[in-house]
Amino acid sequence: MGTVRTLSLLAALLALLIAVPPFLDLSWQNALVNVLIASLFALAFNLLAGQAGLLSFGHAAYFGVGAFAALHLMIAVEDGLAFPTPLLPLAGAAAGFLAGLVAGYFATMRSGVYFALVTLAIAELLHSLAPHLAGTFGGEAGISSMRMPWGGIVFGSMLEVYYLTLGWVVLCGLGLWAYTRTPFGRLTLALRDNEQRVRFLGYDAHRSKVVVFAISAMASGVAGSLLAISNETANYSLFATDVSAQVVLQTFVGGSTVFFGPVIGAAIFTLFSFLVSDLTRSWLFYQGLIFVLVMLYAPTGIGGILYGLVRNRRQIDWSRLAWPALQSVVGGLLVAGGVVFLTESAAVLFGQDYAARRQGAGALPAYDLFGVSWNPVGVLTWLVPAILLLGGVALLVTGRRQIDGVKGRRDAPTAEPAPLGGAS
């Protein structure tokens, strides 16, 4: 029944993804393409980190390899090779799989922090070598190509690229989900939970981890190739540490314990950067703050919280939970407002423009923020964020206590224990 419900929700979401984009402008279509690519990359990463328990800090290596492989094939198509444009991601899949086999063989010889460091070192090695390998990676400028028409489709508009990306993301996402339902997918979970027991059962744990690593790298290569097709260019920055870090943040904020949880994190972070990056230079700080707060107070991620609510929906007293939940939401918004006010004020007061204004003024000049002029030494300027923060924290603490009380009543035993020696 749970599988049917999940597939129904995915079908409804897919219907929206198919029907809505033609009514959006070019910027939103491009943003949705980036959301889809980030979602596939996060799902591929979570197959390794969430399912197999192998935390990779260098998964950008296979994302970038897939992008360059697709671009080289695009160049060959430009030169006359008869290859369908919709199948270009196959080049990224093949390159990612081969790179994953080689890198995974060495990386999976170690586990834990040593595995993470080896994967990071491999990605940094590619990041350092790529600018010097002009024939393969195009040097510092990178490689560019064009999408060629095929089957009457020009692939010149972003909407056509969107539907191509959507098809591949759905295909690969369902393929990864089906993989987790196979016996080898169950073995992947066993490797995460108790590798020693897997060895005692007669399985080759190292070889199994190499296969999982290669499959994850293959899907990452598809995601990279889709980015290359969308942008028609790529450079060595795809191997950078921040690309690997971004997928880690997206996966764990979305929830690595739920298969489609990373999609939530990828969508939130990608749309957040699309909407906020033009408004403030501090948007990366806000992303990092979101990650820290989620890890501290919701370690299962947003997807884990939603899954728990859905799973226990019949046992939850929603009438008692509604008011404390609303309190928590309002408290969170107030705290967010206070943090944003302080962060943006600090960005202005310690910025170069304000420093130049201060040199010509006898006192600290007022600064504009949110359409209002604020006095840096005025009481009201710092009273506003203080009220927002204190009020928000008070509401959060009160709401959390009430929610814990509702949970305590739900978990309390409702029947008297059977007498000793009674029938079970």
Short mmCIF file of C-alpha atoms in Angstrom, two decimals:
data_model
loop_
_atom_site.label_atom_id
_atom_site.label_comp_id
_atom_site.label_asym_id
_atom_site.label_seq_id
_atom_site.Cartn_x
_atom_site.Cartn_y
_atom_site.Cartn_z
CA MET A 1 0.00 0.00 0.00
CA GLY A 2 2.86 2.36 0.80
CA THR A 3 4.41 1.72 -2.60
CA VAL A 4 1.12 2.52 -4.36
CA ARG A 5 0.81 5.76 -2.40
CA THR A 6 4.37 6.74 -3.24
CA LEU A 7 3.91 6.03 -6.93
CA SER A 8 0.64 8.02 -6.93
CA LEU A 9 2.38 11.03 -5.42
CA LEU A 10 5.23 10.74 -7.92
CA ALA A 11 2.76 10.50 -10.80
CA ALA A 12 0.99 13.67 -9.61
CA LEU A 13 4.32 15.47 -9.29
CA LEU A 14 5.37 14.30 -12.74
CA ALA A 15 2.09 15.60 -14.20
CA LEU A 16 2.84 19.03 -12.73
CA LEU A 17 6.41 18.97 -14.03
CA ILE A 18 5.10 18.22 -17.51
CA ALA A 19 2.19 20.67 -17.56
CA VAL A 20 3.51 23.79 -15.80
CA PRO A 21 6.85 24.72 -17.50
CA PRO A 22 5.35 25.94 -20.84
CA PHE A 23 3.63 28.73 -18.89
CA LEU A 24 6.85 29.88 -17.17
CA ASP A 25 9.40 32.37 -18.46
CA LEU A 26 12.90 31.46 -19.61
CA SER A 27 14.58 32.08 -16.25
CA TRP A 28 12.21 29.78 -14.40
CA GLN A 29 12.55 27.08 -17.03
CA ASN A 30 16.32 27.25 -16.62
CA ALA A 31 15.93 27.13 -12.83
CA LEU A 32 13.78 23.99 -13.09
CA VAL A 33 16.39 22.37 -15.33
CA ASN A 34 18.97 23.04 -12.63
CA VAL A 35 16.61 21.63 -9.99
CA LEU A 36 16.21 18.41 -11.97
CA ILE A 37 19.95 18.04 -12.51
CA ALA A 38 20.70 18.71 -8.84
CA SER A 39 18.01 16.20 -7.84
CA LEU A 40 19.54 13.43 -9.94
CA PHE A 41 23.02 14.23 -8.65
CA ALA A 42 21.75 14.13 -5.05
CA LEU A 43 19.97 10.81 -5.63
CA ALA A 44 23.15 9.34 -7.10
CA PHE A 45 25.20 10.60 -4.17
CA ASN A 46 22.65 9.27 -1.67
CA LEU A 47 22.90 5.80 -3.19
CA LEU A 48 26.48 5.79 -1.94
CA ALA A 49 26.17 7.83 1.25
CA GLY A 50 22.67 6.97 2.44
CA GLN A 51 22.23 3.44 1.16
CA ALA A 52 25.78 2.08 1.39
CA GLY A 53 27.01 4.31 4.21
CA LEU A 54 30.01 5.52 2.18
CA LEU A 55 30.34 9.30 2.57
CA SER A 56 32.10 10.72 -0.48
CA PHE A 57 33.57 14.23 -0.34
CA GLY A 58 34.61 14.18 -4.00
CA HIS A 59 31.57 13.16 -6.02
CA ALA A 60 32.06 16.20 -8.24
CA ALA A 61 34.73 14.16 -10.02
CA TYR A 62 32.17 11.91 -11.73
CA PHE A 63 29.74 14.77 -12.28
CA GLY A 64 32.47 16.64 -14.16
CA VAL A 65 33.71 13.59 -16.07
CA GLY A 66 30.17 13.01 -17.33
CA ALA A 67 29.87 16.63 -18.46
CA PHE A 68 33.10 16.56 -20.46
CA ALA A 69 32.27 13.19 -22.00
CA ALA A 70 28.94 14.54 -23.25
CA LEU A 71 30.61 17.65 -24.66
CA HIS A 72 33.19 15.62 -26.58
CA LEU A 73 30.37 13.58 -28.08
CA MET A 74 28.48 16.79 -28.92
CA ILE A 75 31.56 18.04 -30.78
CA ALA A 76 31.71 14.77 -32.71
CA VAL A 77 28.03 15.15 -33.62
CA GLU A 78 28.77 18.68 -34.86
CA ASP A 79 31.50 17.21 -37.05
CA GLY A 80 29.05 14.81 -38.68
CA LEU A 81 28.72 11.80 -36.37
CA ALA A 82 25.20 10.39 -36.65
CA PHE A 83 24.23 10.16 -33.00
CA PRO A 84 20.83 11.13 -31.54
CA THR A 85 20.96 14.22 -29.34
CA PRO A 86 18.54 12.75 -26.74
CA LEU A 87 21.01 9.90 -26.12
CA LEU A 88 24.00 12.16 -25.40
CA PRO A 89 23.79 11.46 -21.63
CA LEU A 90 24.82 7.87 -22.39
CA ALA A 91 28.34 9.24 -22.86
CA GLY A 92 28.23 10.72 -19.37
CA ALA A 93 26.87 7.46 -17.97
CA ALA A 94 29.65 5.41 -19.55
CA ALA A 95 32.41 7.83 -18.53
CA GLY A 96 31.05 8.09 -14.98
CA PHE A 97 30.77 4.31 -14.66
CA LEU A 98 34.33 3.69 -15.85
CA ALA A 99 35.74 6.45 -13.66
CA GLY A 100 33.73 5.09 -10.74
CA LEU A 101 35.09 1.59 -11.24
CA VAL A 102 38.69 2.81 -11.17
CA ALA A 103 38.32 5.32 -8.36
CA GLY A 104 35.97 3.09 -6.38
CA TYR A 105 38.41 0.19 -6.47
CA PHE A 106 40.99 2.21 -4.57
CA ALA A 107 38.66 4.33 -2.42
CA THR A 108 36.70 1.36 -1.05
CA MET A 109 39.88 -0.25 0.23
CA ARG A 110 39.33 2.02 3.20
CA SER A 111 36.23 3.00 5.12
CA GLY A 112 35.00 5.85 7.28
CA VAL A 113 36.98 9.07 7.28
CA TYR A 114 39.78 7.52 5.22
CA PHE A 115 37.33 6.66 2.43
CA ALA A 116 36.03 10.24 2.48
CA LEU A 117 39.56 11.64 2.27
CA VAL A 118 40.48 9.39 -0.65
CA THR A 119 37.41 10.49 -2.61
CA LEU A 120 38.22 14.12 -1.83
CA ALA A 121 41.81 13.63 -2.99
CA ILE A 122 40.67 12.09 -6.30
CA ALA A 123 38.38 15.05 -7.03
CA GLU A 124 41.08 17.55 -6.09
CA LEU A 125 43.55 15.72 -8.33
CA LEU A 126 41.21 16.15 -11.29
CA HIS A 127 40.57 19.76 -10.33
CA SER A 128 44.31 20.44 -10.33
CA LEU A 129 45.11 18.53 -13.54
CA ALA A 130 42.17 19.64 -15.69
CA PRO A 131 43.48 23.16 -16.50
CA HIS A 132 46.70 21.62 -17.80
CA LEU A 133 45.02 18.95 -19.96
CA ALA A 134 43.75 21.18 -22.73
CA GLY A 135 43.05 18.31 -25.10
CA THR A 136 40.66 16.63 -22.69
CA PHE A 137 39.26 19.42 -20.54
CA GLY A 138 39.94 22.49 -22.67
CA GLY A 139 42.34 24.15 -20.26
CA GLU A 140 41.08 26.99 -18.10
CA ALA A 141 38.54 28.09 -20.72
CA GLY A 142 36.91 24.65 -20.85
CA ILE A 143 35.04 23.10 -23.78
CA SER A 144 32.01 24.40 -25.64
CA SER A 145 29.70 22.86 -28.20
CA MET A 146 26.18 23.17 -29.59
CA ARG A 147 23.09 21.01 -29.36
CA MET A 148 22.32 19.63 -32.79
CA PRO A 149 18.79 19.01 -34.13
CA TRP A 150 17.46 15.48 -34.23
CA GLY A 151 14.16 13.92 -35.27
CA GLY A 152 12.58 17.26 -36.12
CA ILE A 153 13.45 18.73 -32.70
CA VAL A 154 15.82 21.68 -32.82
CA PHE A 155 16.81 21.63 -29.12
CA GLY A 156 17.31 25.36 -29.39
CA SER A 157 14.82 26.42 -26.72
CA MET A 158 15.16 25.93 -22.99
CA LEU A 159 11.77 24.20 -22.91
CA GLU A 160 13.02 21.43 -25.20
CA VAL A 161 16.11 21.04 -23.01
CA TYR A 162 13.84 20.91 -19.96
CA TYR A 163 11.78 18.01 -21.28
CA LEU A 164 14.94 16.16 -22.34
CA THR A 165 16.33 16.65 -18.84
CA LEU A 166 13.05 15.63 -17.22
CA GLY A 167 12.95 12.39 -19.22
CA TRP A 168 16.45 11.39 -18.20
CA VAL A 169 15.99 12.38 -14.55
CA VAL A 170 12.75 10.38 -14.27
CA LEU A 171 14.31 7.39 -16.00
CA CYS A 172 17.45 7.41 -13.84
CA GLY A 173 15.56 8.23 -10.63
CA LEU A 174 13.17 5.32 -11.09
CA GLY A 175 16.10 3.12 -12.05
CA LEU A 176 17.94 3.97 -8.83
CA TRP A 177 14.76 3.40 -6.83
CA ALA A 178 14.23 0.02 -8.51
CA TYR A 179 17.85 -0.85 -7.75
CA THR A 180 17.22 -0.41 -4.03
CA ARG A 181 14.40 -2.97 -4.26
CA THR A 182 16.63 -5.67 -5.74
CA PRO A 183 18.54 -8.28 -3.70
CA PHE A 184 21.80 -6.44 -4.42
CA GLY A 185 20.15 -3.23 -3.25
CA ARG A 186 19.33 -4.98 0.04
CA LEU A 187 22.93 -6.10 0.21
CA THR A 188 23.92 -2.44 -0.11
CA LEU A 189 21.97 -1.68 3.06
CA ALA A 190 23.64 -4.64 4.78
CA LEU A 191 27.04 -3.20 3.87
CA ARG A 192 26.05 0.01 5.62
CA ASP A 193 24.65 -1.65 8.73
CA ASN A 194 27.15 -4.46 9.31
CA GLU A 195 29.91 -5.05 6.78
CA GLN A 196 31.51 -7.72 8.93
CA ARG A 197 28.37 -9.84 8.87
CA VAL A 198 28.22 -9.49 5.08
CA ARG A 199 31.73 -10.94 4.91
CA PHE A 200 30.74 -13.82 7.21
CA LEU A 201 27.84 -14.62 4.86
CA GLY A 202 30.34 -15.19 2.06
CA TYR A 203 29.96 -12.00 0.04
CA ASP A 204 32.93 -10.06 -1.29
CA ALA A 205 32.33 -6.76 0.49
CA HIS A 206 35.03 -4.85 -1.39
CA ARG A 207 33.78 -5.91 -4.81
CA SER A 208 30.21 -5.11 -3.81
CA LYS A 209 31.18 -1.62 -2.67
CA VAL A 210 33.03 -1.03 -5.94
CA VAL A 211 29.87 -1.90 -7.89
CA VAL A 212 27.75 0.45 -5.77
CA PHE A 213 30.35 3.18 -6.17
CA ALA A 214 30.36 2.72 -9.96
CA ILE A 215 26.55 2.83 -10.21
CA SER A 216 26.48 6.01 -8.15
CA ALA A 217 29.20 7.53 -10.33
CA MET A 218 27.30 6.50 -13.47
CA ALA A 219 24.16 8.36 -12.38
CA SER A 220 26.32 11.33 -11.39
CA GLY A 221 27.83 11.27 -14.87
CA VAL A 222 24.35 11.44 -16.39
CA ALA A 223 23.60 14.49 -14.23
CA GLY A 224 26.83 16.13 -15.36
CA SER A 225 26.10 15.41 -19.01
CA LEU A 226 22.64 16.98 -18.65
CA LEU A 227 24.28 20.12 -17.26
CA ALA A 228 26.68 20.18 -20.21
CA ILE A 229 23.80 19.80 -22.67
CA SER A 230 21.90 22.61 -20.96
CA ASN A 231 24.82 25.06 -20.77
CA GLU A 232 26.62 23.86 -23.92
CA THR A 233 29.89 24.42 -22.07
CA ALA A 234 31.89 23.17 -19.09
CA ASN A 235 35.23 23.91 -17.46
CA TYR A 236 37.41 22.52 -14.70
CA SER A 237 35.37 24.28 -11.99
CA LEU A 238 32.97 21.31 -12.09
CA PHE A 239 35.62 19.34 -10.18
CA ALA A 240 35.83 21.98 -7.42
CA THR A 241 35.23 21.20 -3.78
CA ASP A 242 32.17 23.42 -3.57
CA VAL A 243 30.35 21.22 -6.12
CA SER A 244 30.95 18.16 -3.93
CA ALA A 245 30.01 20.10 -0.80
CA GLN A 246 26.78 21.34 -2.35
CA VAL A 247 25.49 17.83 -3.03
CA VAL A 248 26.37 16.80 0.53
CA LEU A 249 24.37 19.71 1.93
CA GLN A 250 21.41 19.01 -0.34
CA THR A 251 21.32 15.32 0.49
CA PHE A 252 21.45 15.64 4.26
CA VAL A 253 19.10 18.61 4.48
CA GLY A 254 16.60 16.75 2.31
CA GLY A 255 17.05 13.54 4.29
CA SER A 256 19.42 10.71 3.44
CA THR A 257 17.26 8.16 5.26
CA VAL A 258 14.42 8.55 2.73
CA PHE A 259 15.14 7.63 -0.87
CA PHE A 260 13.55 10.73 -2.43
CA GLY A 261 14.56 12.97 0.47
CA PRO A 262 17.62 14.39 -1.37
CA VAL A 263 15.27 15.67 -4.08
CA ILE A 264 13.68 17.94 -1.47
CA GLY A 265 17.06 19.31 -0.42
CA ALA A 266 18.18 19.78 -4.03
CA ALA A 267 15.00 21.66 -4.91
CA ILE A 268 15.20 23.89 -1.82
CA PHE A 269 18.86 24.85 -2.24
CA THR A 270 18.70 25.32 -6.01
CA LEU A 271 15.58 27.49 -5.88
CA PHE A 272 16.99 29.33 -2.86
CA SER A 273 20.12 30.28 -4.79
CA PHE A 274 17.99 31.25 -7.83
CA LEU A 275 15.71 33.52 -5.81
CA VAL A 276 18.08 34.95 -3.20
CA SER A 277 21.49 35.20 -4.90
CA ASP A 278 20.47 38.39 -6.72
CA LEU A 279 19.13 39.96 -3.51
CA THR A 280 22.10 39.51 -1.18
CA ARG A 281 25.74 38.52 -1.24
CA SER A 282 25.22 36.58 1.99
CA TRP A 283 23.10 33.83 0.45
CA LEU A 284 25.83 31.22 0.91
CA PHE A 285 25.92 32.07 4.61
CA TYR A 286 22.17 31.46 4.83
CA GLN A 287 22.58 28.10 3.08
CA GLY A 288 25.24 27.05 5.56
CA LEU A 289 23.07 28.21 8.46
CA ILE A 290 20.14 26.16 7.18
CA PHE A 291 22.36 23.08 7.00
CA VAL A 292 23.67 23.59 10.56
CA LEU A 293 20.19 24.07 12.02
CA VAL A 294 18.77 21.03 10.22
CA MET A 295 21.64 18.84 11.39
CA LEU A 296 21.25 20.07 14.98
CA TYR A 297 17.48 19.91 15.34
CA ALA A 298 16.29 17.60 12.52
CA PRO A 299 19.12 15.13 11.79
CA THR A 300 16.84 12.95 9.67
CA GLY A 301 16.33 15.90 7.31
CA ILE A 302 13.15 17.43 5.96
CA GLY A 303 12.25 14.23 4.16
CA GLY A 304 12.70 12.22 7.34
CA ILE A 305 10.33 14.52 9.24
CA LEU A 306 7.69 14.32 6.51
CA TYR A 307 8.04 10.55 6.32
CA GLY A 308 7.60 10.25 10.07
CA LEU A 309 4.47 12.41 10.00
CA VAL A 310 2.95 10.40 7.16
CA ARG A 311 3.87 7.07 8.72
CA ASN A 312 2.39 7.97 12.10
CA ARG A 313 -0.50 10.07 10.83
CA ARG A 314 -3.11 7.81 12.43
CA GLN A 315 -1.47 7.92 15.84
CA ILE A 316 -0.89 11.71 15.86
CA ASP A 317 -3.45 13.91 17.58
CA TRP A 318 -3.54 16.61 14.91
CA SER A 319 -5.94 18.82 16.88
CA ARG A 320 -3.41 19.12 19.71
CA LEU A 321 -0.45 19.41 17.32
CA ALA A 322 -1.81 22.24 15.14
CA TRP A 323 -1.36 25.12 17.59
CA PRO A 324 2.22 24.30 18.75
CA ALA A 325 3.18 23.66 15.11
CA LEU A 326 1.86 27.11 14.18
CA GLN A 327 3.76 28.61 17.11
CA SER A 328 6.95 26.95 15.92
CA VAL A 329 6.48 28.20 12.37
CA VAL A 330 5.86 31.78 13.52
CA GLY A 331 8.81 31.55 15.91
CA GLY A 332 11.04 30.28 13.14
CA LEU A 333 10.00 33.15 10.86
CA LEU A 334 10.72 35.70 13.61
CA VAL A 335 14.16 34.21 14.27
CA ALA A 336 14.86 34.18 10.54
CA GLY A 337 13.87 37.84 10.33
CA GLY A 338 16.21 38.76 13.18
CA VAL A 339 19.11 36.80 11.68
CA VAL A 340 18.59 38.35 8.25
CA PHE A 341 18.44 41.85 9.74
CA LEU A 342 21.69 41.38 11.66
CA THR A 343 23.45 39.68 8.76
CA GLU A 344 22.50 42.31 6.19
CA SER A 345 23.31 45.12 8.63
CA ALA A 346 26.76 43.64 9.23
CA ALA A 347 27.29 43.27 5.46
CA VAL A 348 26.52 46.97 5.00
CA LEU A 349 28.41 48.33 8.01
CA PHE A 350 31.58 46.36 7.25
CA GLY A 351 31.36 46.84 3.49
CA GLN A 352 33.65 49.00 1.37
CA ASP A 353 30.91 51.40 0.30
CA TYR A 354 29.98 52.25 3.87
CA ALA A 355 33.67 52.61 4.80
CA ALA A 356 34.07 55.21 2.04
CA ARG A 357 31.02 57.11 3.30
CA ARG A 358 32.31 57.00 6.87
CA GLN A 359 35.63 58.63 5.92
CA GLY A 360 33.92 61.82 4.85
CA ALA A 361 31.50 61.98 7.77
CA GLY A 362 32.14 63.06 11.33
CA ALA A 363 29.87 60.38 12.81
CA LEU A 364 28.56 57.03 11.69
CA PRO A 365 26.16 57.78 8.82
CA ALA A 366 22.77 56.11 8.56
CA TYR A 367 22.37 53.17 6.22
CA ASP A 368 19.44 51.97 4.15
CA LEU A 369 18.05 48.47 4.61
CA PHE A 370 14.68 47.06 3.51
CA GLY A 371 13.66 50.51 2.31
CA VAL A 372 14.19 52.13 5.73
CA SER A 373 17.03 54.33 6.97
CA TRP A 374 18.68 53.01 10.14
CA ASN A 375 20.98 54.80 12.58
CA PRO A 376 23.93 52.52 13.51
CA VAL A 377 24.05 53.95 17.05
CA GLY A 378 20.29 54.18 17.50
CA VAL A 379 18.54 52.05 20.09
CA LEU A 380 15.68 51.16 17.74
CA THR A 381 18.10 49.76 15.14
CA TRP A 382 19.23 46.98 17.47
CA LEU A 383 16.02 46.69 19.45
CA VAL A 384 14.12 45.42 16.39
CA PRO A 385 16.32 42.32 15.78
CA ALA A 386 16.52 41.69 19.54
CA ILE A 387 12.73 41.57 19.80
CA LEU A 388 12.50 39.33 16.73
CA LEU A 389 15.11 36.91 18.05
CA LEU A 390 13.88 36.76 21.65
CA GLY A 391 10.23 36.48 20.63
CA GLY A 392 11.00 33.85 18.03
CA VAL A 393 13.10 31.76 20.41
CA ALA A 394 10.37 31.95 23.07
CA LEU A 395 7.74 30.74 20.61
CA LEU A 396 10.04 27.96 19.37
CA VAL A 397 10.80 26.72 22.88
CA THR A 398 7.12 26.82 23.87
CA GLY A 399 6.03 25.08 20.69
CA ARG A 400 8.72 22.42 21.05
CA ARG A 401 7.64 21.64 24.61
CA GLN A 402 4.00 21.33 23.60
CA ILE A 403 4.91 19.09 20.66
CA ASP A 404 6.98 16.89 22.98
CA GLY A 405 3.97 16.71 25.29
CA VAL A 406 1.73 15.56 22.45
CA LYS A 407 4.31 12.92 21.52
CA GLY A 408 4.53 11.79 25.13
CA ARG A 409 0.77 11.25 25.32
CA ARG A 410 0.83 9.38 22.03
CA ASP A 411 3.65 7.08 23.14
CA ALA A 412 2.16 6.42 26.58
CA PRO A 413 0.70 2.90 27.07
CA THR A 414 -3.07 2.80 26.73
CA ALA A 415 -3.67 -0.65 28.17
CA GLU A 416 -2.74 -2.20 31.50
CA PRO A 417 0.07 -4.73 31.33
CA ALA A 418 -0.92 -8.38 31.47
CA PRO A 419 -0.39 -10.04 34.86
CA LEU A 420 2.70 -12.11 35.36
CA GLY A 421 2.26 -15.59 33.99
CA GLY A 422 -0.79 -14.57 31.98
CA ALA A 423 -1.47 -15.59 28.43
CA SER A 424 0.48 -13.70 25.79
#
